[in-house]
GROMACS .gro file of C-alpha atoms in nm:
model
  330
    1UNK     CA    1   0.000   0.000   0.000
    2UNK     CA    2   0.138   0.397  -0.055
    3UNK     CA    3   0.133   0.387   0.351
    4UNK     CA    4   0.379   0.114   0.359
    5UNK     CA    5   0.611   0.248   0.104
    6UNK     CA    6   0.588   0.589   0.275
    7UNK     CA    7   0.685   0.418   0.609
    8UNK     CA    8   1.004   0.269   0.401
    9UNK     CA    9   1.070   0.591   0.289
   10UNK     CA   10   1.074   0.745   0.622
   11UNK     CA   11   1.311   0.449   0.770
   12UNK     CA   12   1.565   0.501   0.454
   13UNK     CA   13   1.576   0.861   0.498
   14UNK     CA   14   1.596   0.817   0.902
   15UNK     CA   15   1.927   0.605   0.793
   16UNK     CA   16   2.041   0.929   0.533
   17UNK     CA   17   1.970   0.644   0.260
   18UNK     CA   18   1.828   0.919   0.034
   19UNK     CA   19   1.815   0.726  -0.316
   20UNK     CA   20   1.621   0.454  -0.144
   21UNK     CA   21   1.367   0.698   0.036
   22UNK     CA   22   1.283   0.879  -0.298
   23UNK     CA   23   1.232   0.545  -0.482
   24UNK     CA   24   1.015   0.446  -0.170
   25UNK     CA   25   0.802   0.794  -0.171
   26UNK     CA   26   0.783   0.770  -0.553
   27UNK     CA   27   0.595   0.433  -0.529
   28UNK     CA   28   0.413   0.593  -0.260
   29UNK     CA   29   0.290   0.841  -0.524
   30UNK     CA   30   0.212   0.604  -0.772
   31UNK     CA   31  -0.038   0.464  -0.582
   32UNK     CA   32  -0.207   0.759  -0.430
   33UNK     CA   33  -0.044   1.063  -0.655
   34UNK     CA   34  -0.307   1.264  -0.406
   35UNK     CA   35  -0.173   1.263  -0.111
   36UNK     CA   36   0.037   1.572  -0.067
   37UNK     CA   37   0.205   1.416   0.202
   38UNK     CA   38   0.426   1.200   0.019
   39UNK     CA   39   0.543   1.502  -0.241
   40UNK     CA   40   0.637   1.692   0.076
   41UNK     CA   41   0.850   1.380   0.209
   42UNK     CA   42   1.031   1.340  -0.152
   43UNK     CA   43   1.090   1.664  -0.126
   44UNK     CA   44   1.322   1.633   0.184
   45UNK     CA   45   1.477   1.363   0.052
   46UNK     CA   46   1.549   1.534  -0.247
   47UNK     CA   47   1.714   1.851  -0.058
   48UNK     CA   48   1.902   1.612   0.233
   49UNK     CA   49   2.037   1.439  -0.116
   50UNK     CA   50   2.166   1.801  -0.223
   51UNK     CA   51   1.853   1.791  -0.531
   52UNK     CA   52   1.692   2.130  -0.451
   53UNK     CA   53   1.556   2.183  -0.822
   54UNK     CA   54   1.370   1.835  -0.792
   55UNK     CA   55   1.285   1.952  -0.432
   56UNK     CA   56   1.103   2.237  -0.518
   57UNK     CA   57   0.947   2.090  -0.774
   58UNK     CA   58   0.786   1.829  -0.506
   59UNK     CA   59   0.685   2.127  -0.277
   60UNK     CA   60   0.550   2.319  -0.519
   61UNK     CA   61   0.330   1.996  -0.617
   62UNK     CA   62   0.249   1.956  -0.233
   63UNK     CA   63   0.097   2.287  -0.213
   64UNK     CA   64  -0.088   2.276  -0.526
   65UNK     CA   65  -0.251   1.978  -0.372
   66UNK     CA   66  -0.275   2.098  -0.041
   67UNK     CA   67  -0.268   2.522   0.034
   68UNK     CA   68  -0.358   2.536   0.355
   69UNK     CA   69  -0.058   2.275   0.447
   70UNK     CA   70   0.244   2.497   0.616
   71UNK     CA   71   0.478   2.215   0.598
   72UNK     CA   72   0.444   2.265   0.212
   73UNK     CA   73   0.550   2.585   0.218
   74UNK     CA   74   0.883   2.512   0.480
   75UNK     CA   75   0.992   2.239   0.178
   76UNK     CA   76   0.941   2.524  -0.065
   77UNK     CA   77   1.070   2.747   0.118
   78UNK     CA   78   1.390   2.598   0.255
   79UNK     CA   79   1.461   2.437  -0.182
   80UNK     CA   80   1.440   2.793  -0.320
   81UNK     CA   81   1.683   2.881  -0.005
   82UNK     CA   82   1.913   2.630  -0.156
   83UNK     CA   83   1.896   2.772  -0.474
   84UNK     CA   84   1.985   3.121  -0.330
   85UNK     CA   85   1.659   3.234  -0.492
   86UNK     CA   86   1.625   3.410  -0.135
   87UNK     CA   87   1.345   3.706  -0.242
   88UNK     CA   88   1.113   3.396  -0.366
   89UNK     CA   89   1.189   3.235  -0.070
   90UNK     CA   90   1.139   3.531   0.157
   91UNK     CA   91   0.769   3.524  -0.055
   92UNK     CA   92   0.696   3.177   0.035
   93UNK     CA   93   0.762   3.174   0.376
   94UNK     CA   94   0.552   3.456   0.456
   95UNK     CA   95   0.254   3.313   0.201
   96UNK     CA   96   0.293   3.019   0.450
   97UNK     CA   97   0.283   3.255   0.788
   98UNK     CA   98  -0.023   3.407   0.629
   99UNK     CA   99  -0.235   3.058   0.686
  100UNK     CA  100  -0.018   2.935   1.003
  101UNK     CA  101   0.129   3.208   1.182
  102UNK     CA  102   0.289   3.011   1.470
  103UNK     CA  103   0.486   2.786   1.242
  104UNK     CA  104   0.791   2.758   1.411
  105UNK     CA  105   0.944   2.615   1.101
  106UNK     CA  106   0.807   2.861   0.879
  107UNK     CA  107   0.974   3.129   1.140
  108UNK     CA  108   1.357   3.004   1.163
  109UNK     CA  109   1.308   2.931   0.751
  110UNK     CA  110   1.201   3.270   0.733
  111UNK     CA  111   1.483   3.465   0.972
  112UNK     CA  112   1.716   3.228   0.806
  113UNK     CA  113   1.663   3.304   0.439
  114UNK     CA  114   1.649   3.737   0.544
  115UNK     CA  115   1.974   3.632   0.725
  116UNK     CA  116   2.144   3.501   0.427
  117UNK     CA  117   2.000   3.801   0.202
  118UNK     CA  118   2.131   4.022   0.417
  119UNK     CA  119   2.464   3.906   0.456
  120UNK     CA  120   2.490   3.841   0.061
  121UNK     CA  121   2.357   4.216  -0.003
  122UNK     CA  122   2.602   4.405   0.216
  123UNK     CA  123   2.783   4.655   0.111
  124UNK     CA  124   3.216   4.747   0.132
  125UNK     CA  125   3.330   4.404   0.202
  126UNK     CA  126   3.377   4.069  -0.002
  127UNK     CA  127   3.017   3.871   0.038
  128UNK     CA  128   3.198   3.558   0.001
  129UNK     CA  129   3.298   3.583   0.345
  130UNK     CA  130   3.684   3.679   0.379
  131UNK     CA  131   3.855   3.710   0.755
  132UNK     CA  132   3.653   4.136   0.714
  133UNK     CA  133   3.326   4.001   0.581
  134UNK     CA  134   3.017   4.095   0.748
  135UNK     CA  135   3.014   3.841   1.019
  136UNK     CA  136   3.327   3.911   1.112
  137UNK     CA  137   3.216   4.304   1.143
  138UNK     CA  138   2.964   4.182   1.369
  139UNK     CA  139   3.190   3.982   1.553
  140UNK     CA  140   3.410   4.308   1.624
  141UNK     CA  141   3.080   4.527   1.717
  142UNK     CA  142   3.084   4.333   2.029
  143UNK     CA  143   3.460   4.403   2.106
  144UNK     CA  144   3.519   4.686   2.391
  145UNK     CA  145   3.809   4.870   2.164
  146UNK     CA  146   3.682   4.796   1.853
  147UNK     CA  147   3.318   4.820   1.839
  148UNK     CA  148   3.312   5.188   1.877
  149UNK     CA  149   3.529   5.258   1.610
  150UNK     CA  150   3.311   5.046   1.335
  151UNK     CA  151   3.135   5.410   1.343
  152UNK     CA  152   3.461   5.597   1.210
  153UNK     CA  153   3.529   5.571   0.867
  154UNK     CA  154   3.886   5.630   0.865
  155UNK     CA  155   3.901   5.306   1.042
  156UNK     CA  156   3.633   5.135   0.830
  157UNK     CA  157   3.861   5.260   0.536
  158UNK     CA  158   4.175   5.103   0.671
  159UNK     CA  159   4.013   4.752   0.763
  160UNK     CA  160   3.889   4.740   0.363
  161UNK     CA  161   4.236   4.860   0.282
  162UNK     CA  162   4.404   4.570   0.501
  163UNK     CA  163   4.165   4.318   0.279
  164UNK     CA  164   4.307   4.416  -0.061
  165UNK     CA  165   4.634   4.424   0.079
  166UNK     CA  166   4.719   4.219   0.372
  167UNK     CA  167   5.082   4.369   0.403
  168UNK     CA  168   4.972   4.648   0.530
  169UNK     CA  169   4.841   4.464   0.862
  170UNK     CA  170   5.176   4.362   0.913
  171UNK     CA  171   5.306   4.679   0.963
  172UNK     CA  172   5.027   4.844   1.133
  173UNK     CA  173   4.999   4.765   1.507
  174UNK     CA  174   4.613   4.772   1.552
  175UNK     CA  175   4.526   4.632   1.253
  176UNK     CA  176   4.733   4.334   1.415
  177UNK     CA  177   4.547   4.377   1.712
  178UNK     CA  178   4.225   4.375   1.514
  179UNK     CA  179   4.316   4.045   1.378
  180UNK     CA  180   4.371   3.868   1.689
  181UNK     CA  181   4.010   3.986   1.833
  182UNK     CA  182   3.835   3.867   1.519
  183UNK     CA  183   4.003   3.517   1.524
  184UNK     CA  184   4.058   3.461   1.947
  185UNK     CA  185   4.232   3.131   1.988
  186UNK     CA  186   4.375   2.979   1.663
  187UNK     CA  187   4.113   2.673   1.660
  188UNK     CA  188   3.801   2.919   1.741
  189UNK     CA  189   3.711   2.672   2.008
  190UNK     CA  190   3.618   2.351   1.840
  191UNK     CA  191   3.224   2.430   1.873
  192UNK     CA  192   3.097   2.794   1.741
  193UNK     CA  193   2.839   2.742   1.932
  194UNK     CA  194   2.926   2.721   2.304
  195UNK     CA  195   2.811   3.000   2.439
  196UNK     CA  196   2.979   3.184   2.673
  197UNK     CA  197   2.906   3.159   3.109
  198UNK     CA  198   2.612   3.368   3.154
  199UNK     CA  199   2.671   3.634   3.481
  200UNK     CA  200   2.491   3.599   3.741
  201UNK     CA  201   2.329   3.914   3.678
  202UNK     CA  202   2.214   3.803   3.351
  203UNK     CA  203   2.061   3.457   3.493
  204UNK     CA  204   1.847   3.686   3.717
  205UNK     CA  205   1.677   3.900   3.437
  206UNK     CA  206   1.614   3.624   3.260
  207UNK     CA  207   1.405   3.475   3.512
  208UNK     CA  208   1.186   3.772   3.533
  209UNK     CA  209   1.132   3.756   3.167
  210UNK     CA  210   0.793   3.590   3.146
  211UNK     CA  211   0.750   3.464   2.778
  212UNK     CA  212   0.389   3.326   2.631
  213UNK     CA  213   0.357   2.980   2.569
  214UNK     CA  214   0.396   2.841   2.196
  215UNK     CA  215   0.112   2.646   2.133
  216UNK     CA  216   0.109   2.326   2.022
  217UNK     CA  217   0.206   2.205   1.687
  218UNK     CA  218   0.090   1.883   1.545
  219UNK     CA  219   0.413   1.700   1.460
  220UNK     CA  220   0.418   1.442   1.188
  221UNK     CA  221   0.608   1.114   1.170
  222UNK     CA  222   0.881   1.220   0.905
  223UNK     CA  223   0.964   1.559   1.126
  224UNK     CA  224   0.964   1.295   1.410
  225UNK     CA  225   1.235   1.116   1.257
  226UNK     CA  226   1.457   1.406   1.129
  227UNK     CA  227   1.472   1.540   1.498
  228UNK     CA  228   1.555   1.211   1.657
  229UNK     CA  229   1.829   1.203   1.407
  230UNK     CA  230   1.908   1.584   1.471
  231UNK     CA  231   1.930   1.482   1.872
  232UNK     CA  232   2.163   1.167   1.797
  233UNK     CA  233   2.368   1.403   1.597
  234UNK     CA  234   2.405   1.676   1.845
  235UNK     CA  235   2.472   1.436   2.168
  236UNK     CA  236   2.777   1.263   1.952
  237UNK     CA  237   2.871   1.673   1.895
  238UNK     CA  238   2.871   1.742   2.250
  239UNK     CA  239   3.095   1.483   2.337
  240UNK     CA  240   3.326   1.541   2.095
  241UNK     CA  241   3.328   1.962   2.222
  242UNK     CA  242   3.388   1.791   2.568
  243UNK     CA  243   3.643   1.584   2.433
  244UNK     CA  244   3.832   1.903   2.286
  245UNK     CA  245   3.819   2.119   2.556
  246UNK     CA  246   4.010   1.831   2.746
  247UNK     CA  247   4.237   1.842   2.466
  248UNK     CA  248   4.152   1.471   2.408
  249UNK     CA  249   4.209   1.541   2.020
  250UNK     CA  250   4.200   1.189   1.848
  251UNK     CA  251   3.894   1.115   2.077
  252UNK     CA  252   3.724   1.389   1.992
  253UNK     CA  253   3.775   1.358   1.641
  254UNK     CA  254   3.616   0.993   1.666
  255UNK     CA  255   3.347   1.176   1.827
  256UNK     CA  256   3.262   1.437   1.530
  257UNK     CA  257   3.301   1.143   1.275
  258UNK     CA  258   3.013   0.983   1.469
  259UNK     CA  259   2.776   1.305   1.435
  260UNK     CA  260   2.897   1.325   1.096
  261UNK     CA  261   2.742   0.968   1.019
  262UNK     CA  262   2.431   1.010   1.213
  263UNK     CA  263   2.353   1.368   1.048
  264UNK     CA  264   2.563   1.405   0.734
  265UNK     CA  265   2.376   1.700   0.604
  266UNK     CA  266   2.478   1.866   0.887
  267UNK     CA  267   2.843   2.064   0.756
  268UNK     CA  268   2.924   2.269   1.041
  269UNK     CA  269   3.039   1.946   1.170
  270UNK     CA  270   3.314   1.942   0.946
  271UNK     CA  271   3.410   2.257   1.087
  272UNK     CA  272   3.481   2.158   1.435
  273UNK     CA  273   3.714   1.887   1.291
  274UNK     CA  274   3.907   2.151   1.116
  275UNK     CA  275   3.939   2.287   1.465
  276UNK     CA  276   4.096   1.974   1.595
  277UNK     CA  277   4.291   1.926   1.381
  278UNK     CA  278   4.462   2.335   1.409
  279UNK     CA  279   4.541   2.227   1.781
  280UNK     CA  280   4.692   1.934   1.653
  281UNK     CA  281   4.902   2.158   1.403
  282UNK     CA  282   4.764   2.014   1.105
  283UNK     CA  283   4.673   2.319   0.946
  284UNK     CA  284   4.657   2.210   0.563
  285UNK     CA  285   4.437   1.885   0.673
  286UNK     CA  286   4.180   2.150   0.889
  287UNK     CA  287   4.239   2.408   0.526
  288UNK     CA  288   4.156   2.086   0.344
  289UNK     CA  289   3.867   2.026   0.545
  290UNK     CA  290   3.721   2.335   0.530
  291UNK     CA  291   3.747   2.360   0.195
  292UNK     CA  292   3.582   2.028   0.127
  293UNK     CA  293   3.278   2.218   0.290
  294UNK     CA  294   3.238   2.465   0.017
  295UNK     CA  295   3.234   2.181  -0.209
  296UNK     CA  296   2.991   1.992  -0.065
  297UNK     CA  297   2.815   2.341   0.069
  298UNK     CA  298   2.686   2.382  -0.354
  299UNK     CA  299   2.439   2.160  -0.342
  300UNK     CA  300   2.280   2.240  -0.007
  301UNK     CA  301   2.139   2.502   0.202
  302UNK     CA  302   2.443   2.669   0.374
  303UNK     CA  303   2.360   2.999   0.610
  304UNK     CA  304   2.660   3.299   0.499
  305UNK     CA  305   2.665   3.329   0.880
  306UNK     CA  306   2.815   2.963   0.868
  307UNK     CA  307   2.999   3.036   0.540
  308UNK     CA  308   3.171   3.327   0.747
  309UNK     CA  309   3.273   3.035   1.013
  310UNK     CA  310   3.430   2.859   0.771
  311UNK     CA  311   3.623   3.157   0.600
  312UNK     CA  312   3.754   3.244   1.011
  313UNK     CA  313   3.850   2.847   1.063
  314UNK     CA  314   4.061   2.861   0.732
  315UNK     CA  315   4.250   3.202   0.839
  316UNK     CA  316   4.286   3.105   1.189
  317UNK     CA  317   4.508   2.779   1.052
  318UNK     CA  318   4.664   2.997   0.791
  319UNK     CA  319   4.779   3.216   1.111
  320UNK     CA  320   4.888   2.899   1.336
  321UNK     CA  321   5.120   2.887   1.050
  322UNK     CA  322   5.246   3.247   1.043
  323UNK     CA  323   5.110   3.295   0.691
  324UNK     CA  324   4.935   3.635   0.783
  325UNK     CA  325   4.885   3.738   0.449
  326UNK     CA  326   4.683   3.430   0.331
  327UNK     CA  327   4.501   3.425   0.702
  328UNK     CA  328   4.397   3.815   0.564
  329UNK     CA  329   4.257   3.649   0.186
  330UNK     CA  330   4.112   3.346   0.301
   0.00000   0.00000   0.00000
């Protein structure tokens, strides 16, 4: 029956066995090309695969048969993301908001996609990323020296100067200093996202924050499946973030390659490694890495915010190695 192969589908792309889950959700279809359900499923396994075009072909099928579905418009949504076609994608999510406005998918696709717009759209530095792209701007707004003086334009004129030519960092004291706030420690900490010990006076306004509840959302099967995957993913993660900070470097690695199997679509993962491996002063393996990431980063959706992550890991091993010029280009 279409529910059986739809229930194979789910288990092959619970086990990131994506050619097996489309051929199971395209039998699915054959049987009951109706159900909007199984177009919405394909097209996750077409995206997790790296197939946005075929993914947003699915979607847009999904919501033809089904409009007032918001899932339909989170598979649309997050393809044309892929595709970097981020104003449709803007359009789509919000179309979806319009008929469930509490989507909490629908809201992260939505910040996500204006995210990425942003960062591609801003002005006086290289979008690609580079070590004075704009997440590495915001990174030194939060810096007690530094922030202040994103509001002077001499500086703002030397840090674009120090991007087209990296020799003149060399020579220039704060620009020096500059680079050593925007990178911290050479490995970036193994996990960018660790945050930092709240202060005590911190803990204490949040408590007196008093939030609404979300209300419930109906949860289907498939997006049970994807986050007991995510949670697998992100426990391997956090013992591998354990096992660097207790610079237990071969373990930890182990660790990451465990996540990675679990949750291969996940890239950022990748990115810790690279860390590991800069402790372990094998910067052209964690270079290697991180550039593998960008390969593999084409056919997916990939935030700039991590892109920018990726740009910092590969100058912070260029500067374990003293190679401060390329650490300025990468």
């Amino acid at each position: 029956s279409a529910a059986t192969f739809k229930e194979k589908g789910n288990k092959h792309l619970q086990a990131q066995e994506f050619d097996e889950a489309i051929a199971a959700y395209t039998e699915a279809i054959n049987l009951d090309p109706k159900d909007h359900v199984f177009f919405s499923n394909r097209s996750a396994a077409y995206l997790s695969k790296g197939d946005a075009k075929s993914a947003l072909s699915d979607a847009e099928r999904c919501i033809a048969l089904n409009g007032s579905w918001a899932k339909g418009y989170s598979r649309k949504g997050a393809a044309l993301h892929s595709l970097r076609r981020y104003d449709e994608a803007i359009s789509t999510y919000e179309s979806g908001l319009a008929i469930a406005p509490s989507d909490a998918g629908l809201k992260s696709g939505l910040a996500e996609v204006q995210k990425a717009k942003e960062s591609h759209s801003s002005p006086g530095f290289d979008n690609g990323g580079g070590l004075f792209g704009p997440q590495m701007i915001a990174k030194l707004a939060g810096h007690p020296k530094f922030g202040p003086k994103l509001a002077d334009p001499t500086f703002m004129m030397k840090l674009q100067m120090a991007q087209k030519n990296p020799q003149m960092m060399m020579s220039d004291p704060e620009m020096m200093e500059v680079l050593q706030a925007i990178l911290g420690s050479f490995g970036g900490g193994g996990d960018d996202d660790i945050p930092a010990p709240a202060s005590s006076t911190t803990h204490k306004r949040k408590e007196t924050q008093k939030t609404e509840p979300e209300p419930e959302v109906e949860v289907s099967e498939e997006e049970k499946l994807e986050r007991d995957v995510k949670k697998r993913s992100i426990a391997a993660k956090e013992k591998g973030n354990e096992l660097y900070k207790e610079k237990k470097f071969t373990e930890a690695l182990a660790a990451y390659d465990e996540a990675i199997s679990i949750d291969p679509s996940n890239l950022m993962l990748l990115n810790n490694k690279a860390a590991v491996y800069i402790e372990m002063n094998e910067c052209n393996t964690a270079i290697e890495i991180c550039q593998s990431i960008f390969e593999k980063a084409r056919s997916v959706k990939f935030s700039f915010e991590d892109r920018a992550k990726v740009y910092q890991r590969i100058a912070a091993a260029h500067l374990k190695m003293n190679d401060i010029p390329e650490a300025i280009k990468a």
